[in-house]
Coordinates of C-alpha atoms in Angstrom, one line a residue:
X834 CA 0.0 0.0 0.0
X835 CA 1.5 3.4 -0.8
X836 CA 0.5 5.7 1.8
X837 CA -0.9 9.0 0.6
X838 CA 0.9 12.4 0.6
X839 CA -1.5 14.8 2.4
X840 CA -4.3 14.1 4.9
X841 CA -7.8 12.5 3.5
X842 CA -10.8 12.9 4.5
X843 CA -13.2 10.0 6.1
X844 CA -15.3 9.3 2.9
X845 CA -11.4 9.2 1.3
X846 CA -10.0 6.8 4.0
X847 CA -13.1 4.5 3.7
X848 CA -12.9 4.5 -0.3
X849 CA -9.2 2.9 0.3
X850 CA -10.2 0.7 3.1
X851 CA -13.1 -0.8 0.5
X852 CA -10.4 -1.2 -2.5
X853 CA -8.3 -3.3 -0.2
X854 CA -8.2 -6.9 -0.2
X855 CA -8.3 -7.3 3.5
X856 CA -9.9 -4.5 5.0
X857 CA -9.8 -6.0 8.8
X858 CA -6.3 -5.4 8.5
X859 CA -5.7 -1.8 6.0
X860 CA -4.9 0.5 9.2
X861 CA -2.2 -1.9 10.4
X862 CA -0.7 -2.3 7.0
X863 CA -1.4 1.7 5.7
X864 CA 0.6 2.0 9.4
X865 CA 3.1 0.2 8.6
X866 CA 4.2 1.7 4.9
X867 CA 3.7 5.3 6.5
X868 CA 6.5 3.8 9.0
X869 CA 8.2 2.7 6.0
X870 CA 7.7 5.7 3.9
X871 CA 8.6 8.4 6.8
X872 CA 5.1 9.5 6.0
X873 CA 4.3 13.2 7.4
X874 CA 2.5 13.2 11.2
X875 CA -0.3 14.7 9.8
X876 CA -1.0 11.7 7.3
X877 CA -1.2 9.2 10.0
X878 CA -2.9 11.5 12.1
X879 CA -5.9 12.4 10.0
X880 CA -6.0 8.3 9.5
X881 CA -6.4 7.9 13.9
X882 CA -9.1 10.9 13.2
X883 CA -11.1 8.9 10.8
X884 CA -10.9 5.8 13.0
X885 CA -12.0 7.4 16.2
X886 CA -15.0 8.5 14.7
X887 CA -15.8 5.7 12.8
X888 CA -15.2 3.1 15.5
X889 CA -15.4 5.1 18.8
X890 CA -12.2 4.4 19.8
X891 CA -8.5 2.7 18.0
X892 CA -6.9 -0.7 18.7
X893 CA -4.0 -0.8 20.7
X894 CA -1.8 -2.3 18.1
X895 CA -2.8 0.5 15.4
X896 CA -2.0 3.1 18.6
X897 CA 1.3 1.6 19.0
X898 CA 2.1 1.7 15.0
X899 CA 1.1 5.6 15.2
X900 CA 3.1 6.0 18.4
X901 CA 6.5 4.2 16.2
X902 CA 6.2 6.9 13.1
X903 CA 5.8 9.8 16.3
X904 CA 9.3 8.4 18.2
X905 CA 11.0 7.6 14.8
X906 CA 10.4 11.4 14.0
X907 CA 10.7 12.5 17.3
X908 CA 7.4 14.2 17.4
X909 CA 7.6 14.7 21.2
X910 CA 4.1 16.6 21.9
X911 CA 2.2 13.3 20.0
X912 CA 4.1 10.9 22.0
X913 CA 3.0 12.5 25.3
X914 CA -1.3 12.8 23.7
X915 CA -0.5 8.8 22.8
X916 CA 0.8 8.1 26.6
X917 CA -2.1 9.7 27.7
X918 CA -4.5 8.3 25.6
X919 CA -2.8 4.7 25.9
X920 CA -3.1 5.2 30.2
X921 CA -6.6 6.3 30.5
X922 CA -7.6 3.3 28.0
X923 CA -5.4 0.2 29.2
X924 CA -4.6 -0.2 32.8
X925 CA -1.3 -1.9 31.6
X926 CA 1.1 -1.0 28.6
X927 CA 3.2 -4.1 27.1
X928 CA 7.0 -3.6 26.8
X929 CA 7.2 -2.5 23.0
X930 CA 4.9 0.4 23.8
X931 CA 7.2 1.2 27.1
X932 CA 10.2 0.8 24.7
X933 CA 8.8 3.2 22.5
X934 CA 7.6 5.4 24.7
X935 CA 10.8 5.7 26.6
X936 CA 13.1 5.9 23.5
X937 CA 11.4 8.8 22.0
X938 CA 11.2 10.9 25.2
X939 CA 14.4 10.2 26.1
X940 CA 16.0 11.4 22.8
X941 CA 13.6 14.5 23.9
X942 CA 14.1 17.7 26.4
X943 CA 11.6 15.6 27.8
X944 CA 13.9 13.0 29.0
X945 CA 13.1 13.0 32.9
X946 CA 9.6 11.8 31.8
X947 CA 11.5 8.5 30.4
X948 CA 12.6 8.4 33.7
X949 CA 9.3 8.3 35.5
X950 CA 8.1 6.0 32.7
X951 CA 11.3 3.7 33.7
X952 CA 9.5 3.7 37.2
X953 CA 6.4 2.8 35.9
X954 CA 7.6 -0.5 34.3
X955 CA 9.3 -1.8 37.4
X956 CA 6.2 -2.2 38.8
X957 CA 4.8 -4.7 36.6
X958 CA 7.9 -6.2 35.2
X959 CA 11.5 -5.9 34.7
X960 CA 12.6 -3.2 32.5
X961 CA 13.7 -4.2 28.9
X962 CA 17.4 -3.4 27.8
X963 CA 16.0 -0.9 25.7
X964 CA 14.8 1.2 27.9
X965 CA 17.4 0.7 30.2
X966 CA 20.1 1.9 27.7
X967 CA 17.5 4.6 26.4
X968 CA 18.0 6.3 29.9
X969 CA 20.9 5.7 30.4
X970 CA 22.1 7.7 27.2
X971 CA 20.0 10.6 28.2
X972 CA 21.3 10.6 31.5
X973 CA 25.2 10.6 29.8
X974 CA 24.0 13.3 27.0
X975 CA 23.1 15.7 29.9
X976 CA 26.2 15.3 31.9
X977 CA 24.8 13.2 35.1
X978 CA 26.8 10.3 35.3
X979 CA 26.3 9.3 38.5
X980 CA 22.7 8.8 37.4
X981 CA 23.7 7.2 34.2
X982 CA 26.0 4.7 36.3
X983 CA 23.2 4.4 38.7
X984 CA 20.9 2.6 36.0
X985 CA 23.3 0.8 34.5
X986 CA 24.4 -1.2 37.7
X987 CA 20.7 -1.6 38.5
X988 CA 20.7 -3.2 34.9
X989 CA 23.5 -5.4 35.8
X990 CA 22.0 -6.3 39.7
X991 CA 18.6 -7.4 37.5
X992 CA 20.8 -9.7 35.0
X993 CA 20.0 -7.1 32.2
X994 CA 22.6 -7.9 29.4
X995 CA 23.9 -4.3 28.3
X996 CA 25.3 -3.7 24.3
X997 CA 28.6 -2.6 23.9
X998 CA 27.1 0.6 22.3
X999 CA 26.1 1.6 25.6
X1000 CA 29.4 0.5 27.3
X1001 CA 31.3 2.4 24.7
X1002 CA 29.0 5.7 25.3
X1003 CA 29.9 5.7 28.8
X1004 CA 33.7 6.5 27.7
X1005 CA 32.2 9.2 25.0
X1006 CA 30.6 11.1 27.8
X1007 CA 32.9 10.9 30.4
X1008 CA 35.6 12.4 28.2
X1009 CA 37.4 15.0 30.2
X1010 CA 35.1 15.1 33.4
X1011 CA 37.1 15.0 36.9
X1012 CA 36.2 12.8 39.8
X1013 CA 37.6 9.9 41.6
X1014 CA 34.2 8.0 41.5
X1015 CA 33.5 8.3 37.9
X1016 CA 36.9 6.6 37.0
X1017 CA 36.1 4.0 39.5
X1018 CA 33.0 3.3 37.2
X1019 CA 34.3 3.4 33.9
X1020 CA 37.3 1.1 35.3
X1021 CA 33.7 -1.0 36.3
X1022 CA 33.4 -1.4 32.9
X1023 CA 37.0 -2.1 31.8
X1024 CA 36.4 -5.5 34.5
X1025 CA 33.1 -6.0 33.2
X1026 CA 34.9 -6.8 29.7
X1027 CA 37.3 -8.9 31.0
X1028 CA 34.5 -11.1 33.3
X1029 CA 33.0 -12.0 30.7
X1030 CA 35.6 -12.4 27.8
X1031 CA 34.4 -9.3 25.9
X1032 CA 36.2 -7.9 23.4
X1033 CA 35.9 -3.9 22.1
X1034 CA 35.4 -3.5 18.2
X1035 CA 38.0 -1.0 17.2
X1036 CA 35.2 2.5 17.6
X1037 CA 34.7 1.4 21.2
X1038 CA 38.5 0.2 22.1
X1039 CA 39.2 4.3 20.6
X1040 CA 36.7 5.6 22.7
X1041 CA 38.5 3.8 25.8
X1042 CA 41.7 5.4 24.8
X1043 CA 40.6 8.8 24.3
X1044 CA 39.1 8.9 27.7
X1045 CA 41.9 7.6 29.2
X1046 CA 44.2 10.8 27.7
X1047 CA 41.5 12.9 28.4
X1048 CA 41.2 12.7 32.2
X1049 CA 42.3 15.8 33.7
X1050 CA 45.9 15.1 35.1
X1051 CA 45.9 11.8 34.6
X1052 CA 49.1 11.7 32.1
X1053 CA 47.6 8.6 30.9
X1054 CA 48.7 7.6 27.2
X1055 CA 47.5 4.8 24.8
X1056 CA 49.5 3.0 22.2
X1057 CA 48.4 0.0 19.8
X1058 CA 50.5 -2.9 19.4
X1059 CA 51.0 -6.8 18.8
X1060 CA 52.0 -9.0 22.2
X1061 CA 54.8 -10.8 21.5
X1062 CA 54.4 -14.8 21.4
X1063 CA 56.4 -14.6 24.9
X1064 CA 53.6 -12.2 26.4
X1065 CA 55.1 -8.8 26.7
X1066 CA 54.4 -5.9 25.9
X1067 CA 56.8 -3.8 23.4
X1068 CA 55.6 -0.8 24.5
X1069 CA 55.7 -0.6 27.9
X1070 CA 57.7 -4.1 28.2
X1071 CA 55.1 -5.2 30.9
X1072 CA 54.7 -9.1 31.1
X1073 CA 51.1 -10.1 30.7
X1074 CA 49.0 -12.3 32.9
X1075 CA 50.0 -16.1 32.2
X1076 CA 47.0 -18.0 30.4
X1077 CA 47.8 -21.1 32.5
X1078 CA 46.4 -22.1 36.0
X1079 CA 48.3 -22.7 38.9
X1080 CA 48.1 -26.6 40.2
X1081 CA 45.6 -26.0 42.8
X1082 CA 43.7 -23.3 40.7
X1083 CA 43.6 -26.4 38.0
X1084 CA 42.3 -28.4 40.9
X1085 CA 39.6 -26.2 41.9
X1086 CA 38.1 -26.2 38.8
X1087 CA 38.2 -30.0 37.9
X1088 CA 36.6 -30.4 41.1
X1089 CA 33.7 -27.8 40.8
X1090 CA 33.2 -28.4 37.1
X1091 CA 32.9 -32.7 38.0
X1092 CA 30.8 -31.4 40.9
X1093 CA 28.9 -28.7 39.2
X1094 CA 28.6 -29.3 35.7
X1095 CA 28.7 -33.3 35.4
X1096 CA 27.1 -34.3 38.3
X1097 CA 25.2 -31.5 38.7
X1098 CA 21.3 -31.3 36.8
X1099 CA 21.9 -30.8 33.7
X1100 CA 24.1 -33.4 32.8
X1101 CA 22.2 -36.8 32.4
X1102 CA 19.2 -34.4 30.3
X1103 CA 20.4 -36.2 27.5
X1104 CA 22.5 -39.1 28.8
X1105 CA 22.0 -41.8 31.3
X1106 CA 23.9 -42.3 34.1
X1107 CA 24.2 -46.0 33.0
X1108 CA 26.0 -44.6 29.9
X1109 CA 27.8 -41.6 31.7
X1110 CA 29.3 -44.5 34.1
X1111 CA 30.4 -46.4 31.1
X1112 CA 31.9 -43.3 29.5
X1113 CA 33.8 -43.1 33.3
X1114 CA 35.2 -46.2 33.1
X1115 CA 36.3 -46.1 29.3
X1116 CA 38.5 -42.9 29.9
X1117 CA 39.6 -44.1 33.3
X1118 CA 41.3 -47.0 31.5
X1119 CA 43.0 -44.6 28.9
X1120 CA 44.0 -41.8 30.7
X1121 CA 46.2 -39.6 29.9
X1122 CA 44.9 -38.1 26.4
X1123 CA 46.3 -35.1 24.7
X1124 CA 43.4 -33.9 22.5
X1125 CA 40.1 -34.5 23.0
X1126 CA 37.9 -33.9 20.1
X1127 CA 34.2 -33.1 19.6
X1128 CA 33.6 -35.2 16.7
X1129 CA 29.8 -34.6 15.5
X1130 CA 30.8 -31.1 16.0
X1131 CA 34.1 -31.3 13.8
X1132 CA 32.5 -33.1 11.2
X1133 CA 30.2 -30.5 10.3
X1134 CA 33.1 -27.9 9.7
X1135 CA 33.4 -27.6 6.1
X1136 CA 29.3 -28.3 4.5
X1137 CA 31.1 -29.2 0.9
X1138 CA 32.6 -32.4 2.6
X1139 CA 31.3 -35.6 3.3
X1140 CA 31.2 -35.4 7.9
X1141 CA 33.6 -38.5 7.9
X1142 CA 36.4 -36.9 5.6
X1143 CA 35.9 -33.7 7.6
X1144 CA 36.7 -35.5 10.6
X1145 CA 39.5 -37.3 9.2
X1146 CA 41.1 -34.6 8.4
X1147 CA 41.5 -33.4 12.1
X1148 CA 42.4 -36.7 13.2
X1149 CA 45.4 -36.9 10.3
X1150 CA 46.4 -33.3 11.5
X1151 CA 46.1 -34.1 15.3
X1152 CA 47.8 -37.4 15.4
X1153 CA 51.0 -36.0 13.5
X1154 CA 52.5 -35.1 16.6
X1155 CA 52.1 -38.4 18.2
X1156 CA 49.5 -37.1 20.6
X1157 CA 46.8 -39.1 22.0
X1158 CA 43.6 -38.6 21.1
X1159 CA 40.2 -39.1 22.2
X1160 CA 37.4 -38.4 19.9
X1161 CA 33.8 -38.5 21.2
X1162 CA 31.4 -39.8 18.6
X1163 CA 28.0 -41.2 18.1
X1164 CA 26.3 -44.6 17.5
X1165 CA 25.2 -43.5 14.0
X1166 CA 28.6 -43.2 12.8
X1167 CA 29.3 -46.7 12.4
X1168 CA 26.4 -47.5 10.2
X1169 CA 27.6 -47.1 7.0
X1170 CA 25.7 -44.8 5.4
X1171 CA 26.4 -41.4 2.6
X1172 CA 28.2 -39.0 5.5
X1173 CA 30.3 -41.9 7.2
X1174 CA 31.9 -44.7 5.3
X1175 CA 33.2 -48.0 6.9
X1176 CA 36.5 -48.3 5.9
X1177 CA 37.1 -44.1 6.8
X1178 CA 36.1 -44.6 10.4
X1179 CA 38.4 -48.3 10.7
X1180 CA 41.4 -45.6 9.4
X1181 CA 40.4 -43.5 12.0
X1182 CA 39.9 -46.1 14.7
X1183 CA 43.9 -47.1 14.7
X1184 CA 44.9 -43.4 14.9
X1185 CA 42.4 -42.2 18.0
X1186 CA 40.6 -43.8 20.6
X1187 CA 37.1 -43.5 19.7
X1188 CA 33.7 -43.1 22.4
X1189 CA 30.3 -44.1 20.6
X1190 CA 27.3 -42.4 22.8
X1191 CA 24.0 -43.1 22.2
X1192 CA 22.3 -40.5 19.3
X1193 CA 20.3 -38.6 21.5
X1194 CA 23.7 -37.6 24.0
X1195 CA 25.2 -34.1 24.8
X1196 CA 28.6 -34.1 24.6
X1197 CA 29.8 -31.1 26.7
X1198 CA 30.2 -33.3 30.1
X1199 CA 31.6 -36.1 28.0
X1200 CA 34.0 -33.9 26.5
X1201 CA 34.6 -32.1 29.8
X1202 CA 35.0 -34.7 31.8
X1203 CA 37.8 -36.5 29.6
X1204 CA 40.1 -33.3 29.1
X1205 CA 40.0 -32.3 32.8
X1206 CA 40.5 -35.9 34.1
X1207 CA 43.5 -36.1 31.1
X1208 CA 45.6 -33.3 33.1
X1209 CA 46.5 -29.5 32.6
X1210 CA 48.4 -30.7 29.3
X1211 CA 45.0 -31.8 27.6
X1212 CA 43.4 -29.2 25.1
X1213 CA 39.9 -30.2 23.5
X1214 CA 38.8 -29.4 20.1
X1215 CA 34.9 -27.7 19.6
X1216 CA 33.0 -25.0 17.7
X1217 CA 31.1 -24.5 20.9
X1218 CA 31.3 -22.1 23.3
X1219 CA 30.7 -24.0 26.3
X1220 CA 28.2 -21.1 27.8
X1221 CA 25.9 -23.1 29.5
X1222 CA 28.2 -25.1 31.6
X1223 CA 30.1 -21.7 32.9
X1224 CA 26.6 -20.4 33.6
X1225 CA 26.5 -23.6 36.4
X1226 CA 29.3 -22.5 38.0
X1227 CA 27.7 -20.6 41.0
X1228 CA 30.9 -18.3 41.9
X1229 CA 32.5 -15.5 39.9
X1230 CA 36.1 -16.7 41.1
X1231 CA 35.5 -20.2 39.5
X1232 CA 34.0 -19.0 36.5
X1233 CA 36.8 -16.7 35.9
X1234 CA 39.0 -19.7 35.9
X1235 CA 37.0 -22.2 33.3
X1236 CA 37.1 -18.9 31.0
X1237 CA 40.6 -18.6 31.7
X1238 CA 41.1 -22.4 31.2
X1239 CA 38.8 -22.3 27.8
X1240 CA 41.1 -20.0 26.3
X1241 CA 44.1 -21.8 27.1
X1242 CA 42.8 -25.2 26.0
X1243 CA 40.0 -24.7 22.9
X1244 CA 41.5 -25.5 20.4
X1245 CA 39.4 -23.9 17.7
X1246 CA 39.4 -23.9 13.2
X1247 CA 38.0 -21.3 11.6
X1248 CA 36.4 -22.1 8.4
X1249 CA 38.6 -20.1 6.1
X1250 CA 41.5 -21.6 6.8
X1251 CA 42.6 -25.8 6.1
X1252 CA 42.9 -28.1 8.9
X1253 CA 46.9 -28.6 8.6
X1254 CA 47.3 -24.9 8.6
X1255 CA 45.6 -23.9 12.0
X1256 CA 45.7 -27.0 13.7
X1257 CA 49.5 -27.8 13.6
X1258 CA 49.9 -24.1 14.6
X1259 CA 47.9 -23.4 17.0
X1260 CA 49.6 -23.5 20.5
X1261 CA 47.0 -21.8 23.4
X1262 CA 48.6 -18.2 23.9
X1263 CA 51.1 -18.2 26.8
X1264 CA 49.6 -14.8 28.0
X1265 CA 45.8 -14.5 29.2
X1266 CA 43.8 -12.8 26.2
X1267 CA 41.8 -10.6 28.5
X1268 CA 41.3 -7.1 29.5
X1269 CA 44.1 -6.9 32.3
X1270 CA 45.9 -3.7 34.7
X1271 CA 48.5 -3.5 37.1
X1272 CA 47.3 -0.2 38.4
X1273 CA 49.3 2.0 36.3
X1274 CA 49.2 0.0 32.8
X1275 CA 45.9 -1.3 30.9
X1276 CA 45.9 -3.9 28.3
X1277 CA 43.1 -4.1 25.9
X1278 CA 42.4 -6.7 23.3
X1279 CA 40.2 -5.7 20.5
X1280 CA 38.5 -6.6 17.0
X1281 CA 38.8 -4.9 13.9
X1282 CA 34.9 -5.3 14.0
X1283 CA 31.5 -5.3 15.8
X1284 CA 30.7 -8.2 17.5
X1285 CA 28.2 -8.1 19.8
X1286 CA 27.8 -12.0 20.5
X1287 CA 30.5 -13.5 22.6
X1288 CA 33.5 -15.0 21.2
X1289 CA 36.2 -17.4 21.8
X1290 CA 38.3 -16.6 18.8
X1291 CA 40.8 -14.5 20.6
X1292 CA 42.0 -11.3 19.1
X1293 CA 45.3 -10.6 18.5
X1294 CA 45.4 -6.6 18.4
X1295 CA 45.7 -4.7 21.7
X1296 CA 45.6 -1.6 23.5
X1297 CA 48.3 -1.0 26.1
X1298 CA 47.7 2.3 28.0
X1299 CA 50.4 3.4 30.7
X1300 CA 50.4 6.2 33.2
X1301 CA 53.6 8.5 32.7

């Protein structure tokens, strides 16, 4: 539907309605190509006009469409006539409206009225990220940090996941303000990162450094560089954080992750402790391995190959250096079949040790389980990120170490590259690839680009900023 260019009149709007194929719906969709379109106010508004009269009142979806062309043009009088109308009609708003409704006032002069709209939604719910962050970057645009950091650690206390956008605005604001407090906060955020193995896009990691040589007296100055392989620093010759445990920090975590994660409730969702007892006893027999590999999730690496070449490929690449491996595979792999031929998997067989679970298995504990058991030398090869098992882990200390560990033992192959290539050369970093200060030196790693998801392909740029 092409929306038209000046208002219409109600025997106009009805004419339209009637031409359409599905009437019931015309004021959603003419809604929705005025969003489209960037359709003047007055269009739309002459279209609500003709439905209040007609019908006595407007649906709540069709008010919210009206209420999305108002914020996108930041038509701030109409958003406050929708609030009202919206409050005296429903007793309770959904989020989108709220999201709405707090985005385009906050953009606004109005932007205290996000506020007491922000108030509004905790009582019936927790407060979306959106309008969260929408506050939070009114708060920042108008100077009042302590209000803006005020939100944001509310965010964090309710489990509210913030973007990096809003991270990075922090350190656009903050540029050049004084206080003791403030730095505190923004070095909040620097810790945040490195908790949960974040890592800045380039925009972000040169909004860090520009605050840093902005703050008043400071002498703080930033510098972008390559580690070397033995973990220093060139510029400031600073030794970075070893990537490998201590014994009893290794201990620890084999003992909360075999408590935690394997034993713990999620484990046996998609195995049975029968089977998870044989797995036990298959390992215990073998111990130690070097590698431990993922094998459903290798084979799907590259799509063009058959899953049993794909595999076989990692195995050939992995065995070269006469390591021992363990490769965790399924039942279905030894019926011959299109993806896994017979006489592939025998080759296989007298290279690794294999594990057939049942079909319907998770292979996280399994492949857990057998790496940790195998000794701090033992690495593991996965696509996966592991998430869910670090999100058992009830303490921040212990979680901080199976991230720590993850990054010194995942071995991981990107899709680009052949298996020979990265798996023959790829050693787990020496240094800890995380955000990491001594008090008077940061070091940063970044990407060249945005990534909002978390990652566990390590960068290998960095930021190292030193106090003079």
């Amino acid at each position: 539907v092409q929306p038209p260019e000046k208002p219409l009149q109600a025997e106009e709007w009805n004419k339209l309605r009637e031409d359409f194929q599905l009437p019931e719906v015309f004021e959603e969709v003419m809604l929705n190509s005025m969003i489209r379109c960037n359709s003047p106010i007055d269009v739309a508004k002459s279209l609500l006009t003709h439905l209040a009269k007609h019908n006595g009142d407007i649906a709540y979806k069709v008010l919210v469409k009206y209420l999305t062309l108002c914020v996108q043009q930041g038509q701030v009088s109409e958003i406050l006539d929708v609030y009202d109308i919206m409050k005296a009609r429903f007793k309770i708003l959904e989020s989108g409206a709220y999201n709405l409704l707090i985005k385009g006032l906050s953009n606004s002069d109005q932007w205290r009225m996000a506020l007491t709209l922000l108030e509004e939604v905790k009582t019936s719910m927790i407060p979306s990220r959106t309008c969260y962050e929408s506050c939070i970057k009114a708060a920042s645009r108008h100077q009042e940090m302590k209000l803006a950091f005020e939100l944001y650690n509310e965010m964090l206390a309710k489990d509210v996941v913030p973007t990096l956008d809003v991270l990075q605005s922090f350190f656009d604001f903050s540029r050049g303000m004084k206080g003791a407090e403030l730095q505190k906060e923004l070095f909040g955020i620097l810790l945040y990162l490195r908790e949960n193995q974040l890592y800045p896009h380039k925009t972000f990691m040169r909004s860090i450094k520009l605050w840093f040589e902005s703050i008043p007296g400071g002498n703080w100055r930033g510098h972008l560089t390559n580690i070397k392989d033995s973990g220093q620093c060139p510029v400031c010759n600073h030794q970075l954080e070893d990537s490998n445990l201590t014994d009893e920090e290794y201990r620890n975590l084999s003992e909360r992750i075999i408590k935690d994660v394997i034993h713990g409730t999620d484990t046996f969702r998609k195995t049975s402790p029968k089977e998870f007892e044989a797995f036990q006893t298959f390992v215990e027999d073998r111990l130690p391995f070097d590698i431990v590999i993922d094998g459903l999730n290798v084979s799907h690496i590259k799509s063009r190959k058959m899953q049993c070449e794909n595999l076989f490929d990692a195995v050939n690449c992995l065995a070269k250096e006469n390591a021992r491996l363990l490769v965790l595979g399924r039942k279905h792999m030894l019926m011959n079949s299109s993806n896994w031929k017979r006489e592939i998997m025998k080759e296989m067989q007298n290279k690794a040790d294999f594990f057939f679970a049942e079909n319907i298995s998770e292979d996280d504990a399994f492949l857990l389980y057998a790496t940790l058991r195998s000794g701090k030398h033992c690495r593991f090869v996965t696509r996966d990120f592991l998430r869910d098992h670090k999100a058992c882990l009830s303490d921040t200390l212990t979680r901080h170490l199976f991230r720590k560990w993850q990054r010194g033992h995942q071995i991981v192959k990107s899709k680009k590259l052949c298996f020979s290539s990265v798996f023959s050369q790829q050693p787990a970093f020496r240094y800890d690839c995380v955000v990491q200060t001594t008090g008077d030196t940061w070091h940063i790693p970044y990407k060249n680009v945005f990534e909002e998801k978390y990652s566990y392909q390590v960068p290998r740029k960095w930021l190292c900023i030193q106090q003079k």
